[in-house]
PDB file of C-alpha atoms in Angstrom:
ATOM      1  CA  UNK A  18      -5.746  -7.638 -16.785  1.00  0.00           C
ATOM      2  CA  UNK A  19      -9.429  -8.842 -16.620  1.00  0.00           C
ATOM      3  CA  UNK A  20     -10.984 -11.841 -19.064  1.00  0.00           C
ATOM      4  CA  UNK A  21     -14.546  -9.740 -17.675  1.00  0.00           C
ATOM      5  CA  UNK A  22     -16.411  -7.256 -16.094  1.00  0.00           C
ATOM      6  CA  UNK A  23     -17.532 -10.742 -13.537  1.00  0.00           C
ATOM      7  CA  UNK A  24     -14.124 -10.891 -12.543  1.00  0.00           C
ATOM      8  CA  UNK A  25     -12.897  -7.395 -12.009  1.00  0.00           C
ATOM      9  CA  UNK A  26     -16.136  -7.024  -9.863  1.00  0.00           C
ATOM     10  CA  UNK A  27     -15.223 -10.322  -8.159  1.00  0.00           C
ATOM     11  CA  UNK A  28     -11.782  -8.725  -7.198  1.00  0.00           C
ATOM     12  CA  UNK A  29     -12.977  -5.386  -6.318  1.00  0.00           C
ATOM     13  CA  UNK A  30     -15.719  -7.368  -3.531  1.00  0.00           C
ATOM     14  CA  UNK A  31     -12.333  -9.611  -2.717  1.00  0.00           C
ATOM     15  CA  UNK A  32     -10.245  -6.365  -2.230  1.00  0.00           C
ATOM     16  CA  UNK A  33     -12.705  -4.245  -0.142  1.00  0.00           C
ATOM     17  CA  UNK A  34     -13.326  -7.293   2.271  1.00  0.00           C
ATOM     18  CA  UNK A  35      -9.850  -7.559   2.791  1.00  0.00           C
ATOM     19  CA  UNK A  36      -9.212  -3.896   3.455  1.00  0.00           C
ATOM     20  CA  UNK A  37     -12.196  -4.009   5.886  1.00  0.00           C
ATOM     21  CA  UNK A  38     -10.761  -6.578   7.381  1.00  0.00           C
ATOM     22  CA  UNK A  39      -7.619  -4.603   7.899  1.00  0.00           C
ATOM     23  CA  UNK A  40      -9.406  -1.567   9.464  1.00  0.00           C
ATOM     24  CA  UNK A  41     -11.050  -3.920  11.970  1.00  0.00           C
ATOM     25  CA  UNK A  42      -7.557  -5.478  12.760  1.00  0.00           C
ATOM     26  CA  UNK A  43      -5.734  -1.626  13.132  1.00  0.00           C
ATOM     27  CA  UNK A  44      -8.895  -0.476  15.800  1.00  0.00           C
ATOM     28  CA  UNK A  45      -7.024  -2.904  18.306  1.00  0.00           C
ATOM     29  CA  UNK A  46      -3.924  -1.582  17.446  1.00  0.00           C
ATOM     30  CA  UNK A  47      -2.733   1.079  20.517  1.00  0.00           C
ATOM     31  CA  UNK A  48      -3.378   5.002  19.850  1.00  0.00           C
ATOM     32  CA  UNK A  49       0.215   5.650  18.296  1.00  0.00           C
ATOM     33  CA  UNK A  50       0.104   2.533  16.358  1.00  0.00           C
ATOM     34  CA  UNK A  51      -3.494   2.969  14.913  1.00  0.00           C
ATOM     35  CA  UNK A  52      -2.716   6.866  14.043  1.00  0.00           C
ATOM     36  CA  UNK A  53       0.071   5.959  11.940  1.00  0.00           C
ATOM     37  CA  UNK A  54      -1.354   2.967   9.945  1.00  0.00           C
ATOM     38  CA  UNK A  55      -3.946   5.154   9.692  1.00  0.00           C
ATOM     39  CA  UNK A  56      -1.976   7.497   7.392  1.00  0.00           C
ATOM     40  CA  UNK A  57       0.422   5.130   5.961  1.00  0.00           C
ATOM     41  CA  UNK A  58      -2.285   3.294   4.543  1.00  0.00           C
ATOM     42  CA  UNK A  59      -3.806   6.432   3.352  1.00  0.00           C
ATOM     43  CA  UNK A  60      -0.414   7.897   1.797  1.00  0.00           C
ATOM     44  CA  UNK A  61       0.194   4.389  -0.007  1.00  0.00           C
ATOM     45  CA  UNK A  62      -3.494   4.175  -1.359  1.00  0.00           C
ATOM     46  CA  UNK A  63      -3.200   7.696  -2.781  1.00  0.00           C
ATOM     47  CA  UNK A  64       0.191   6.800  -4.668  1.00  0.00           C
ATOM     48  CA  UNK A  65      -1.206   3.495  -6.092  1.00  0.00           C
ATOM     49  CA  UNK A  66      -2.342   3.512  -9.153  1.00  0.00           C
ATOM     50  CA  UNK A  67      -3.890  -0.339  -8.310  1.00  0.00           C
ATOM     51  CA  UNK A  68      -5.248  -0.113  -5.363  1.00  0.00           C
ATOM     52  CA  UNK A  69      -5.503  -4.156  -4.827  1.00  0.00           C
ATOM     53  CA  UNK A  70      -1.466  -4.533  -4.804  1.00  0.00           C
ATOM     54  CA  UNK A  71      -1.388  -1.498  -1.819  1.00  0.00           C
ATOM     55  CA  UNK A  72      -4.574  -3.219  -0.232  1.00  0.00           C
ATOM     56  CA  UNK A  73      -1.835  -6.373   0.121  1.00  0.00           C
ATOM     57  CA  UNK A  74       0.617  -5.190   1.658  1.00  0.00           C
ATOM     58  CA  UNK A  75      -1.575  -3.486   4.439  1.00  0.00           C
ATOM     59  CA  UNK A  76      -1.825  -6.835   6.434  1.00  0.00           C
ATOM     60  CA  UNK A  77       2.379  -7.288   6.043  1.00  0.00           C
ATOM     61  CA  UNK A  78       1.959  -4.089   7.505  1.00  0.00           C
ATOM     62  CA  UNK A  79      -0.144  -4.754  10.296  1.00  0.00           C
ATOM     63  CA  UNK A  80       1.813  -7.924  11.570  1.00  0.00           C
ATOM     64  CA  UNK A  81       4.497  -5.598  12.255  1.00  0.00           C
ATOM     65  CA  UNK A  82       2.801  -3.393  14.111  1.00  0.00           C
ATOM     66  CA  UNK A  83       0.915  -6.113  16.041  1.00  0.00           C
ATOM     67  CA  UNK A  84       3.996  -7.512  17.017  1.00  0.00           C
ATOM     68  CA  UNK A  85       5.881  -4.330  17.860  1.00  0.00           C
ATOM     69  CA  UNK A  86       3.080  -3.275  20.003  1.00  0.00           C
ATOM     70  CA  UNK A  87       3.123  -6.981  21.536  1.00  0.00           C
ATOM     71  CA  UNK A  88       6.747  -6.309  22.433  1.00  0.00           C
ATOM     72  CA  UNK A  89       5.653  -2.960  24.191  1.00  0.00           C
ATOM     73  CA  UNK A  90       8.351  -1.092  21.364  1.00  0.00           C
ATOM     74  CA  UNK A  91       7.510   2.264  20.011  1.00  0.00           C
ATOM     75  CA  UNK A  92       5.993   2.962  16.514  1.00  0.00           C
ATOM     76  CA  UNK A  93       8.510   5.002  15.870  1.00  0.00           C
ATOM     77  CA  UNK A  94      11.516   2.322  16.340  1.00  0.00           C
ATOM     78  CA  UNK A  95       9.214  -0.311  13.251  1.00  0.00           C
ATOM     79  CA  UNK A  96       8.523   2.698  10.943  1.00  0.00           C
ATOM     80  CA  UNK A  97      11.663   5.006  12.007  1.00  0.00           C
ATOM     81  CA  UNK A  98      11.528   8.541  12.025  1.00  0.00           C
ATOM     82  CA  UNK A  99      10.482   9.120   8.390  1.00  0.00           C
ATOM     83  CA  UNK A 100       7.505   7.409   7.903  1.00  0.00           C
ATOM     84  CA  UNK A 101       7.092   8.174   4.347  1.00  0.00           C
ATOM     85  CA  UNK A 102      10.154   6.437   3.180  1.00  0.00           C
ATOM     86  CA  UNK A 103       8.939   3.368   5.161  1.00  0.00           C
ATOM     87  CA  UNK A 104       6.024   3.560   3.260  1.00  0.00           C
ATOM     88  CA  UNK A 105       8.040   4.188   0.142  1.00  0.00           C
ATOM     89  CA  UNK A 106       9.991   0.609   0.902  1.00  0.00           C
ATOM     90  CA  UNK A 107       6.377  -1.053   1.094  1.00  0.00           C
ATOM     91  CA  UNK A 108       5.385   0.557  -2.007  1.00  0.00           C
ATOM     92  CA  UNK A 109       8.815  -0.470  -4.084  1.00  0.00           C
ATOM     93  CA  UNK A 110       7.407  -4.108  -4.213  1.00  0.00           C
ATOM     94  CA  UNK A 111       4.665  -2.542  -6.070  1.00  0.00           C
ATOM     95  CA  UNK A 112       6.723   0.053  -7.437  1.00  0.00           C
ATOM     96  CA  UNK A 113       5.215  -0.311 -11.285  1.00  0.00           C
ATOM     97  CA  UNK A 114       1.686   0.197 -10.222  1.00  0.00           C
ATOM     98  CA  UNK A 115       2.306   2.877  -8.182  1.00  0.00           C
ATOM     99  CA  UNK A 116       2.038   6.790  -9.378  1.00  0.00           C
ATOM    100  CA  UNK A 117       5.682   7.305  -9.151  1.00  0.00           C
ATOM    101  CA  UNK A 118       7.232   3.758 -10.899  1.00  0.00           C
ATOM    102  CA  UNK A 119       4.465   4.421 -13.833  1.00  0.00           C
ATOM    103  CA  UNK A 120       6.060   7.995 -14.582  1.00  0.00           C
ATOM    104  CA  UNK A 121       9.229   6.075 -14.250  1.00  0.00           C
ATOM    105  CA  UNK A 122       8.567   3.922 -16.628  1.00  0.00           C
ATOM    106  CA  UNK A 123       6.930   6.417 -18.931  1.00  0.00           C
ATOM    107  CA  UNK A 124       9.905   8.391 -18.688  1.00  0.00           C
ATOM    108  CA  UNK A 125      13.285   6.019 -19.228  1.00  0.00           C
ATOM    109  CA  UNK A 126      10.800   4.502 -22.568  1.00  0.00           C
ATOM    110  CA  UNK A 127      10.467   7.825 -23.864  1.00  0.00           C
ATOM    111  CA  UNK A 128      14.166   8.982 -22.804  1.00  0.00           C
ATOM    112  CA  UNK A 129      15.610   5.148 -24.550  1.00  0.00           C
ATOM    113  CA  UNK A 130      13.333   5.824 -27.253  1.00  0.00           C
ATOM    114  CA  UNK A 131      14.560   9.373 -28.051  1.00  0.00           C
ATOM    115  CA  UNK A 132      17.967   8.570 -27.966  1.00  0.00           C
ATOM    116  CA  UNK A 133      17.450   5.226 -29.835  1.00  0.00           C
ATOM    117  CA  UNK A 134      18.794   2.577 -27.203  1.00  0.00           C
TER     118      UNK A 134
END
């Protein structure tokens, strides 16, 4: 993953500018918008096991919302009604560093391996 200690640090400083960037860019976003980027991002952090592949999708995330609330639509009509499985759809791009697709993994390996296929 890293060649070095230098470059994971490099990364990490990359990553946490770019997330700070993204909480400056969702305090412009209107009240409905802002609460629920607020917790999507949360939710999707806490079921990342690499937090740098979440910490990219936040400003996808964030266009839509920019534009939604540009075009005066609810939150509710870009996320839908269950905003976990919107989050969920983010997430599948990054489904094998996430919590979930590493148990996945873990579990069709050991479930192939036990059966021998």
């Amino acid at each position: 993953m890293y060649k070095n200690f230098s470059a994971w640090l490099k990364d990490l400083r990359h990553q946490k500018k770019k997330y700070k960037e993204c909480v400056k860019r969702s305090k412009a976003l209107p009240n409905d918008y802002r609460e629920v980027y607020n917790l999507a991002s949360r939710y999707m952090l806490n079921f990342s096991s690499s937090d740098s592949s979440v910490i990219n999708l936040f400003p996808e995330m964030l266009d839509m919302f920019e534009m939604g609330a540009a075009e005066g639509r609810d939150v509710l009509e870009i996320v839908g009604n269950d905003v976990m499985a919107f989050c969920d759809g983010l997430l599948e791009g990054v489904s094998a560093q996430t919590w979930t697709g590493k148990m996945r993994t873990k579990m069709n390996e050991s479930i192939h391996k036990k059966l021998g296929r």
